[in-house]
């Protein structure tokens, strides 16, 4: 059942495993979720697929809709971007007017194929900084979810991975941490948007580890009770 | 008791909490350890202090010596650098000839005071890449230990933090992982030296979290058994 007191969420480029994983978890937590894509067809296919998986799990009363990216960005209160790095700028340019005054959750990881296990941060420092620079101060860019394996989000249960949440506005980070928790993970205020570089770079390290262990690695923050 | 089959270790700029923390743990594991500093006096004071702490813990038969940085680098088989970022290049230039053919463990974190909680990676990409570039291909630079709180190393027991080990030579990384384990931690092959950027950037995120929780945070790699 959708809780109307909660913000409406859009996930742009949301047809991939990460986007639909977030969509499932947020919809199940009562949020109205809109999956956006460059073409409405793709978004509709993703929503149909998601509904069928949820029905198999016995979950029917969720609010998930399909729109194109512009429509989704316009309707939502908080917009999440889950596109490949090569599409980050063009997607943001297309929806920038609709994002003014809103929070953009940037999940972009600046991987440069084919060497995705190698850290290759962009000239602007990080994908998060690129987004903030492009969108201007009226959009609160918050980077998050770079280190969470899509495969784990697709599963139903808890995820053994923490989320580093970076952005220049503390209130915006706090809103995103609520969404991290709604998705079943633990989120941390991890500093200004510059610090997105840490989470983005870490993804290539986790890919390196995944290859060695044939796994989907993540990270946990430790030592929180080690006062001093 | 020193095990003569083990490599001799030098810790340059090893008089701080991180350097002496590693020295204690490696000496206790049977390694011959040399603490280096710019002046012999400072190195000798650090060794005396370390011996007294170890004696209080009932550990007497350890091999820890004091030298200046050049002497320490010349004598050791594996050299660790634990200086502030502002001293990294000058220290390496002073000892470069003595490092040829050896492994350099670079612990440098490119923090830019006073904003140490803000990721500000250097132009070269990372401190690790700066070291590898400066020293040339005959020195195997391996970056490690950036995310371990010195306070935890100073304690006697296990440390709830993993170590990301980056470097261009797999064999050199493997040697360093042995030393990580000798210090009581878990080490991971984390990719080429470029990937040092991830661990270096993560330190500012951990500093950000330390301020919020009044703690010494670290990281754990999770999901290693999540095959797929």
mmCIF file of N, CA and C in Angstrom, chain A residues 69-153:
data_model
loop_
_atom_site.group_PDB
_atom_site.id
_atom_site.type_symbol
_atom_site.label_atom_id
_atom_site.label_comp_id
_atom_site.label_asym_id
_atom_site.label_seq_id
_atom_site.Cartn_x
_atom_site.Cartn_y
_atom_site.Cartn_z
ATOM 1 N N UNK A 69 12.181 9.193 -19.152
ATOM 2 C CA UNK A 69 12.983 9.851 -18.111
ATOM 3 C C UNK A 69 12.478 11.253 -17.766
ATOM 4 N N UNK A 70 12.125 12.028 -18.795
ATOM 5 C CA UNK A 70 11.668 13.401 -18.531
ATOM 6 C C UNK A 70 10.388 13.403 -17.702
ATOM 7 N N UNK A 71 9.440 12.575 -18.084
ATOM 8 C CA UNK A 71 8.183 12.504 -17.353
ATOM 9 C C UNK A 71 8.399 12.068 -15.915
ATOM 10 N N UNK A 72 9.243 11.069 -15.746
ATOM 11 C CA UNK A 72 9.514 10.555 -14.404
ATOM 12 C C UNK A 72 10.146 11.636 -13.529
ATOM 13 N N UNK A 73 11.113 12.348 -14.098
ATOM 14 C CA UNK A 73 11.806 13.396 -13.333
ATOM 15 C C UNK A 73 10.848 14.503 -12.940
ATOM 16 N N UNK A 74 9.898 14.799 -13.836
ATOM 17 C CA UNK A 74 8.964 15.895 -13.570
ATOM 18 C C UNK A 74 7.995 15.549 -12.440
ATOM 19 N N UNK A 75 7.541 14.311 -12.398
ATOM 20 C CA UNK A 75 6.534 13.905 -11.417
ATOM 21 C C UNK A 75 7.121 13.659 -10.021
ATOM 22 N N UNK A 76 8.369 13.226 -9.978
ATOM 23 C CA UNK A 76 8.940 12.761 -8.702
ATOM 24 C C UNK A 76 9.381 13.907 -7.806
ATOM 25 N N UNK A 77 9.413 13.617 -6.501
ATOM 26 C CA UNK A 77 9.990 14.542 -5.524
ATOM 27 C C UNK A 77 11.505 14.326 -5.383
ATOM 28 N N UNK A 78 11.905 13.072 -5.448
ATOM 29 C CA UNK A 78 13.329 12.721 -5.347
ATOM 30 C C UNK A 78 13.647 11.812 -6.535
ATOM 31 N N UNK A 79 14.734 12.145 -7.235
ATOM 32 C CA UNK A 79 15.068 11.442 -8.475
ATOM 33 C C UNK A 79 16.395 10.706 -8.309
ATOM 34 N N UNK A 80 16.408 9.444 -8.703
ATOM 35 C CA UNK A 80 17.630 8.644 -8.632
ATOM 36 C C UNK A 80 18.122 8.347 -10.041
ATOM 37 N N UNK A 81 19.431 8.461 -10.244
ATOM 38 C CA UNK A 81 20.019 8.224 -11.564
ATOM 39 C C UNK A 81 20.854 6.954 -11.532
ATOM 40 N N UNK A 82 20.430 5.945 -12.323
ATOM 41 C CA UNK A 82 21.205 4.694 -12.391
ATOM 42 C C UNK A 82 21.475 4.357 -13.856
ATOM 43 N N UNK A 83 22.315 5.186 -14.477
ATOM 44 C CA UNK A 83 22.707 4.923 -15.875
ATOM 45 C C UNK A 83 24.215 4.672 -15.911
ATOM 46 N N UNK A 84 24.716 4.046 -16.982
ATOM 47 C CA UNK A 84 26.172 3.914 -17.118
ATOM 48 C C UNK A 84 26.811 5.303 -17.183
ATOM 49 N N UNK A 85 28.066 5.390 -16.754
ATOM 50 C CA UNK A 85 28.792 6.659 -16.725
ATOM 51 C C UNK A 85 28.720 7.372 -18.075
ATOM 52 N N UNK A 86 28.792 6.607 -19.154
ATOM 53 C CA UNK A 86 28.813 7.215 -20.491
ATOM 54 C C UNK A 86 27.498 7.926 -20.823
ATOM 55 N N UNK A 87 26.429 7.621 -20.095
ATOM 56 C CA UNK A 87 25.138 8.290 -20.324
ATOM 57 C C UNK A 87 24.788 9.309 -19.239
ATOM 58 N N UNK A 88 25.673 9.480 -18.262
ATOM 59 C CA UNK A 88 25.322 10.353 -17.130
ATOM 60 C C UNK A 88 25.011 11.777 -17.575
ATOM 61 N N UNK A 89 25.937 12.388 -18.294
ATOM 62 C CA UNK A 89 25.786 13.804 -18.650
ATOM 63 C C UNK A 89 24.596 14.020 -19.572
ATOM 64 N N UNK A 90 24.458 13.179 -20.604
ATOM 65 C CA UNK A 90 23.351 13.390 -21.550
ATOM 66 C C UNK A 90 21.998 13.205 -20.860
ATOM 67 N N UNK A 91 21.900 12.243 -19.962
ATOM 68 C CA UNK A 91 20.628 12.042 -19.257
ATOM 69 C C UNK A 91 20.312 13.240 -18.370
ATOM 70 N N UNK A 92 21.333 13.706 -17.628
ATOM 71 C CA UNK A 92 21.099 14.852 -16.735
ATOM 72 C C UNK A 92 20.739 16.107 -17.526
ATOM 73 N N UNK A 93 21.413 16.307 -18.661
ATOM 74 C CA UNK A 93 21.089 17.493 -19.473
ATOM 75 C C UNK A 93 19.626 17.457 -19.919
ATOM 76 N N UNK A 94 19.134 16.261 -20.224
ATOM 77 C CA UNK A 94 17.757 16.136 -20.726
ATOM 78 C C UNK A 94 16.713 16.426 -19.649
ATOM 79 N N UNK A 95 17.060 16.169 -18.388
ATOM 80 C CA UNK A 95 16.053 16.314 -17.325
ATOM 81 C C UNK A 95 16.351 17.466 -16.373
ATOM 82 N N UNK A 96 17.424 18.206 -16.617
ATOM 83 C CA UNK A 96 17.869 19.236 -15.667
ATOM 84 C C UNK A 96 16.751 20.196 -15.241
ATOM 85 N N UNK A 97 15.932 20.707 -16.165
ATOM 86 C CA UNK A 97 14.891 21.658 -15.725
ATOM 87 C C UNK A 97 13.944 21.035 -14.703
ATOM 88 N N UNK A 98 13.640 19.747 -14.877
ATOM 89 C CA UNK A 98 12.699 19.076 -13.970
ATOM 90 C C UNK A 98 13.305 18.779 -12.602
ATOM 91 N N UNK A 99 14.625 18.907 -12.477
ATOM 92 C CA UNK A 99 15.272 18.570 -11.200
ATOM 93 C C UNK A 99 15.415 19.761 -10.267
ATOM 94 N N UNK A 100 15.201 20.960 -10.760
ATOM 95 C CA UNK A 100 15.429 22.156 -9.935
ATOM 96 C C UNK A 100 14.616 22.086 -8.642
ATOM 97 N N UNK A 101 15.288 22.357 -7.535
ATOM 98 C CA UNK A 101 14.641 22.335 -6.227
ATOM 99 C C UNK A 101 14.494 20.940 -5.625
ATOM 100 N N UNK A 102 14.989 19.931 -6.327
ATOM 101 C CA UNK A 102 14.834 18.549 -5.851
ATOM 102 C C UNK A 102 16.173 17.941 -5.450
ATOM 103 N N UNK A 103 16.079 16.745 -4.882
ATOM 104 C CA UNK A 103 17.279 15.950 -4.585
ATOM 105 C C UNK A 103 17.514 14.999 -5.753
ATOM 106 N N UNK A 104 18.758 14.956 -6.250
ATOM 107 C CA UNK A 104 19.146 13.928 -7.220
ATOM 108 C C UNK A 104 20.086 12.949 -6.526
ATOM 109 N N UNK A 105 19.669 11.704 -6.466
ATOM 110 C CA UNK A 105 20.557 10.663 -5.932
ATOM 111 C C UNK A 105 21.355 10.104 -7.102
ATOM 112 N N UNK A 106 22.646 10.392 -7.107
ATOM 113 C CA UNK A 106 23.496 9.960 -8.216
ATOM 114 C C UNK A 106 24.195 8.656 -7.847
ATOM 115 N N UNK A 107 23.874 7.598 -8.581
ATOM 116 C CA UNK A 107 24.460 6.283 -8.321
ATOM 117 C C UNK A 107 25.558 5.987 -9.348
ATOM 118 N N UNK A 108 25.858 6.966 -10.183
ATOM 119 C CA UNK A 108 26.827 6.741 -11.260
ATOM 120 C C UNK A 108 28.200 6.330 -10.726
ATOM 121 N N UNK A 109 28.761 5.308 -11.333
ATOM 122 C CA UNK A 109 30.138 4.925 -11.039
ATOM 123 C C UNK A 109 30.951 5.157 -12.313
ATOM 124 N N UNK A 110 31.999 5.969 -12.224
ATOM 125 C CA UNK A 110 32.754 6.318 -13.437
ATOM 126 C C UNK A 110 33.693 5.198 -13.884
ATOM 127 N N UNK A 111 33.119 4.059 -14.243
ATOM 128 C CA UNK A 111 33.919 2.955 -14.778
ATOM 129 C C UNK A 111 34.228 3.244 -16.241
ATOM 130 N N UNK A 112 35.424 2.867 -16.660
ATOM 131 C CA UNK A 112 35.809 3.048 -18.055
ATOM 132 C C UNK A 112 36.073 1.670 -18.657
ATOM 133 N N UNK A 113 35.068 1.065 -19.327
ATOM 134 C CA UNK A 113 35.255 -0.256 -19.919
ATOM 135 C C UNK A 113 36.361 -0.199 -20.982
ATOM 136 N N UNK A 114 37.104 -1.268 -21.217
ATOM 137 C CA UNK A 114 36.866 -2.579 -20.600
ATOM 138 C C UNK A 114 37.543 -2.762 -19.245
ATOM 139 N N UNK A 115 38.338 -1.786 -18.794
ATOM 140 C CA UNK A 115 39.107 -2.012 -17.565
ATOM 141 C C UNK A 115 38.333 -1.506 -16.353
ATOM 142 N N UNK A 116 37.238 -2.149 -16.058
ATOM 143 C CA UNK A 116 36.362 -1.670 -14.992
ATOM 144 C C UNK A 116 36.913 -1.961 -13.600
ATOM 145 N N UNK A 117 37.920 -2.839 -13.520
ATOM 146 C CA UNK A 117 38.522 -3.133 -12.217
ATOM 147 C C UNK A 117 39.625 -2.141 -11.870
ATOM 148 N N UNK A 118 39.831 -1.175 -12.739
ATOM 149 C CA UNK A 118 40.889 -0.194 -12.522
ATOM 150 C C UNK A 118 40.258 1.157 -12.195
ATOM 151 N N UNK A 119 40.676 1.759 -11.091
ATOM 152 C CA UNK A 119 40.154 3.079 -10.730
ATOM 153 C C UNK A 119 40.602 4.097 -11.770
ATOM 154 N N UNK A 120 39.635 4.764 -12.387
ATOM 155 C CA UNK A 120 39.942 5.798 -13.387
ATOM 156 C C UNK A 120 38.973 6.949 -13.174
ATOM 157 N N UNK A 121 39.186 7.681 -12.086
ATOM 158 C CA UNK A 121 38.280 8.783 -11.751
ATOM 159 C C UNK A 121 38.345 9.868 -12.820
ATOM 160 N N UNK A 122 37.217 10.536 -13.072
ATOM 161 C CA UNK A 122 37.187 11.556 -14.130
ATOM 162 C C UNK A 122 37.911 12.837 -13.715
ATOM 163 N N UNK A 123 38.140 13.706 -14.681
ATOM 164 C CA UNK A 123 38.853 14.971 -14.418
ATOM 165 C C UNK A 123 38.154 15.800 -13.353
ATOM 166 N N UNK A 124 36.849 15.802 -13.342
ATOM 167 C CA UNK A 124 36.107 16.586 -12.349
ATOM 168 C C UNK A 124 36.226 16.033 -10.944
ATOM 169 N N UNK A 125 36.960 14.936 -10.750
ATOM 170 C CA UNK A 125 37.161 14.366 -9.425
ATOM 171 C C UNK A 125 36.295 13.148 -9.197
ATOM 172 N N UNK A 126 35.018 13.251 -9.564
ATOM 173 C CA UNK A 126 34.076 12.157 -9.339
ATOM 174 C C UNK A 126 32.832 12.422 -10.179
ATOM 175 N N UNK A 127 32.073 11.370 -10.422
ATOM 176 C CA UNK A 127 30.810 11.519 -11.143
ATOM 177 C C UNK A 127 29.860 12.409 -10.344
ATOM 178 N N UNK A 128 29.902 12.296 -9.018
ATOM 179 C CA UNK A 128 29.042 13.117 -8.177
ATOM 180 C C UNK A 128 29.317 14.601 -8.368
ATOM 181 N N UNK A 129 30.591 14.976 -8.424
ATOM 182 C CA UNK A 129 30.934 16.386 -8.628
ATOM 183 C C UNK A 129 30.509 16.857 -10.018
ATOM 184 N N UNK A 130 30.653 15.972 -11.024
ATOM 185 C CA UNK A 130 30.227 16.319 -12.378
ATOM 186 C C UNK A 130 28.729 16.651 -12.378
ATOM 187 N N UNK A 131 27.948 15.822 -11.688
ATOM 188 C CA UNK A 131 26.498 16.049 -11.642
ATOM 189 C C UNK A 131 26.170 17.359 -10.932
ATOM 190 N N UNK A 132 26.820 17.609 -9.791
ATOM 191 C CA UNK A 132 26.526 18.829 -9.032
ATOM 192 C C UNK A 132 26.877 20.069 -9.840
ATOM 193 N N UNK A 133 28.023 19.993 -10.511
ATOM 194 C CA UNK A 133 28.485 21.115 -11.343
ATOM 195 C C UNK A 133 27.492 21.373 -12.485
ATOM 196 N N UNK A 134 27.062 20.298 -13.124
ATOM 197 C CA UNK A 134 26.163 20.427 -14.282
ATOM 198 C C UNK A 134 24.805 20.987 -13.865
ATOM 199 N N UNK A 135 24.306 20.540 -12.701
ATOM 200 C CA UNK A 135 22.929 20.878 -12.330
ATOM 201 C C UNK A 135 22.808 22.192 -11.573
ATOM 202 N N UNK A 136 23.904 22.648 -10.977
ATOM 203 C CA UNK A 136 23.860 23.913 -10.252
ATOM 204 C C UNK A 136 23.328 23.757 -8.838
ATOM 205 N N UNK A 137 23.384 24.866 -8.104
ATOM 206 C CA UNK A 137 23.131 24.828 -6.657
ATOM 207 C C UNK A 137 21.679 24.575 -6.275
ATOM 208 N N UNK A 138 20.765 24.732 -7.234
ATOM 209 C CA UNK A 138 19.353 24.503 -6.898
ATOM 210 C C UNK A 138 18.969 23.027 -6.907
ATOM 211 N N UNK A 139 19.907 22.182 -7.272
ATOM 212 C CA UNK A 139 19.675 20.742 -7.185
ATOM 213 C C UNK A 139 20.649 20.182 -6.140
ATOM 214 N N UNK A 140 20.114 19.456 -5.178
ATOM 215 C CA UNK A 140 20.967 18.857 -4.148
ATOM 216 C C UNK A 140 21.387 17.466 -4.622
ATOM 217 N N UNK A 141 22.603 17.384 -5.155
ATOM 218 C CA UNK A 141 23.113 16.086 -5.617
ATOM 219 C C UNK A 141 23.649 15.321 -4.415
ATOM 220 N N UNK A 142 23.180 14.099 -4.269
ATOM 221 C CA UNK A 142 23.643 13.229 -3.178
ATOM 222 C C UNK A 142 24.083 11.920 -3.814
ATOM 223 N N UNK A 143 25.329 11.548 -3.598
ATOM 224 C CA UNK A 143 25.803 10.302 -4.198
ATOM 225 C C UNK A 143 25.628 9.161 -3.196
ATOM 226 N N UNK A 144 25.214 8.003 -3.714
ATOM 227 C CA UNK A 144 24.934 6.853 -2.833
ATOM 228 C C UNK A 144 24.827 5.569 -3.652
ATOM 229 N N UNK A 145 24.902 4.452 -2.980
ATOM 230 C CA UNK A 145 24.630 3.107 -3.534
ATOM 231 C C UNK A 145 25.690 2.588 -4.513
ATOM 232 N N UNK A 146 26.850 3.254 -4.613
ATOM 233 C CA UNK A 146 27.840 2.792 -5.599
ATOM 234 C C UNK A 146 28.414 1.414 -5.281
ATOM 235 N N UNK A 147 28.392 1.038 -4.000
ATOM 236 C CA UNK A 147 29.098 -0.188 -3.622
ATOM 237 C C UNK A 147 28.185 -1.375 -3.363
ATOM 238 N N UNK A 148 26.899 -1.187 -3.655
ATOM 239 C CA UNK A 148 25.938 -2.256 -3.394
ATOM 240 C C UNK A 148 25.755 -3.093 -4.656
ATOM 241 N N UNK A 149 25.963 -4.385 -4.537
ATOM 242 C CA UNK A 149 25.786 -5.271 -5.684
ATOM 243 C C UNK A 149 24.303 -5.358 -6.026
ATOM 244 N N UNK A 150 23.988 -5.163 -7.321
ATOM 245 C CA UNK A 150 22.594 -5.247 -7.772
ATOM 246 C C UNK A 150 22.000 -6.603 -7.412
ATOM 247 N N UNK A 151 22.820 -7.642 -7.505
ATOM 248 C CA UNK A 151 22.319 -8.994 -7.210
ATOM 249 C C UNK A 151 21.761 -9.066 -5.792
ATOM 250 N N UNK A 152 22.412 -8.377 -4.854
ATOM 251 C CA UNK A 152 21.920 -8.412 -3.468
ATOM 252 C C UNK A 152 20.630 -7.604 -3.315
ATOM 253 N N UNK A 153 20.525 -6.492 -4.064
ATOM 254 C CA UNK A 153 19.291 -5.700 -4.002
ATOM 255 C C UNK A 153 18.115 -6.496 -4.550
#
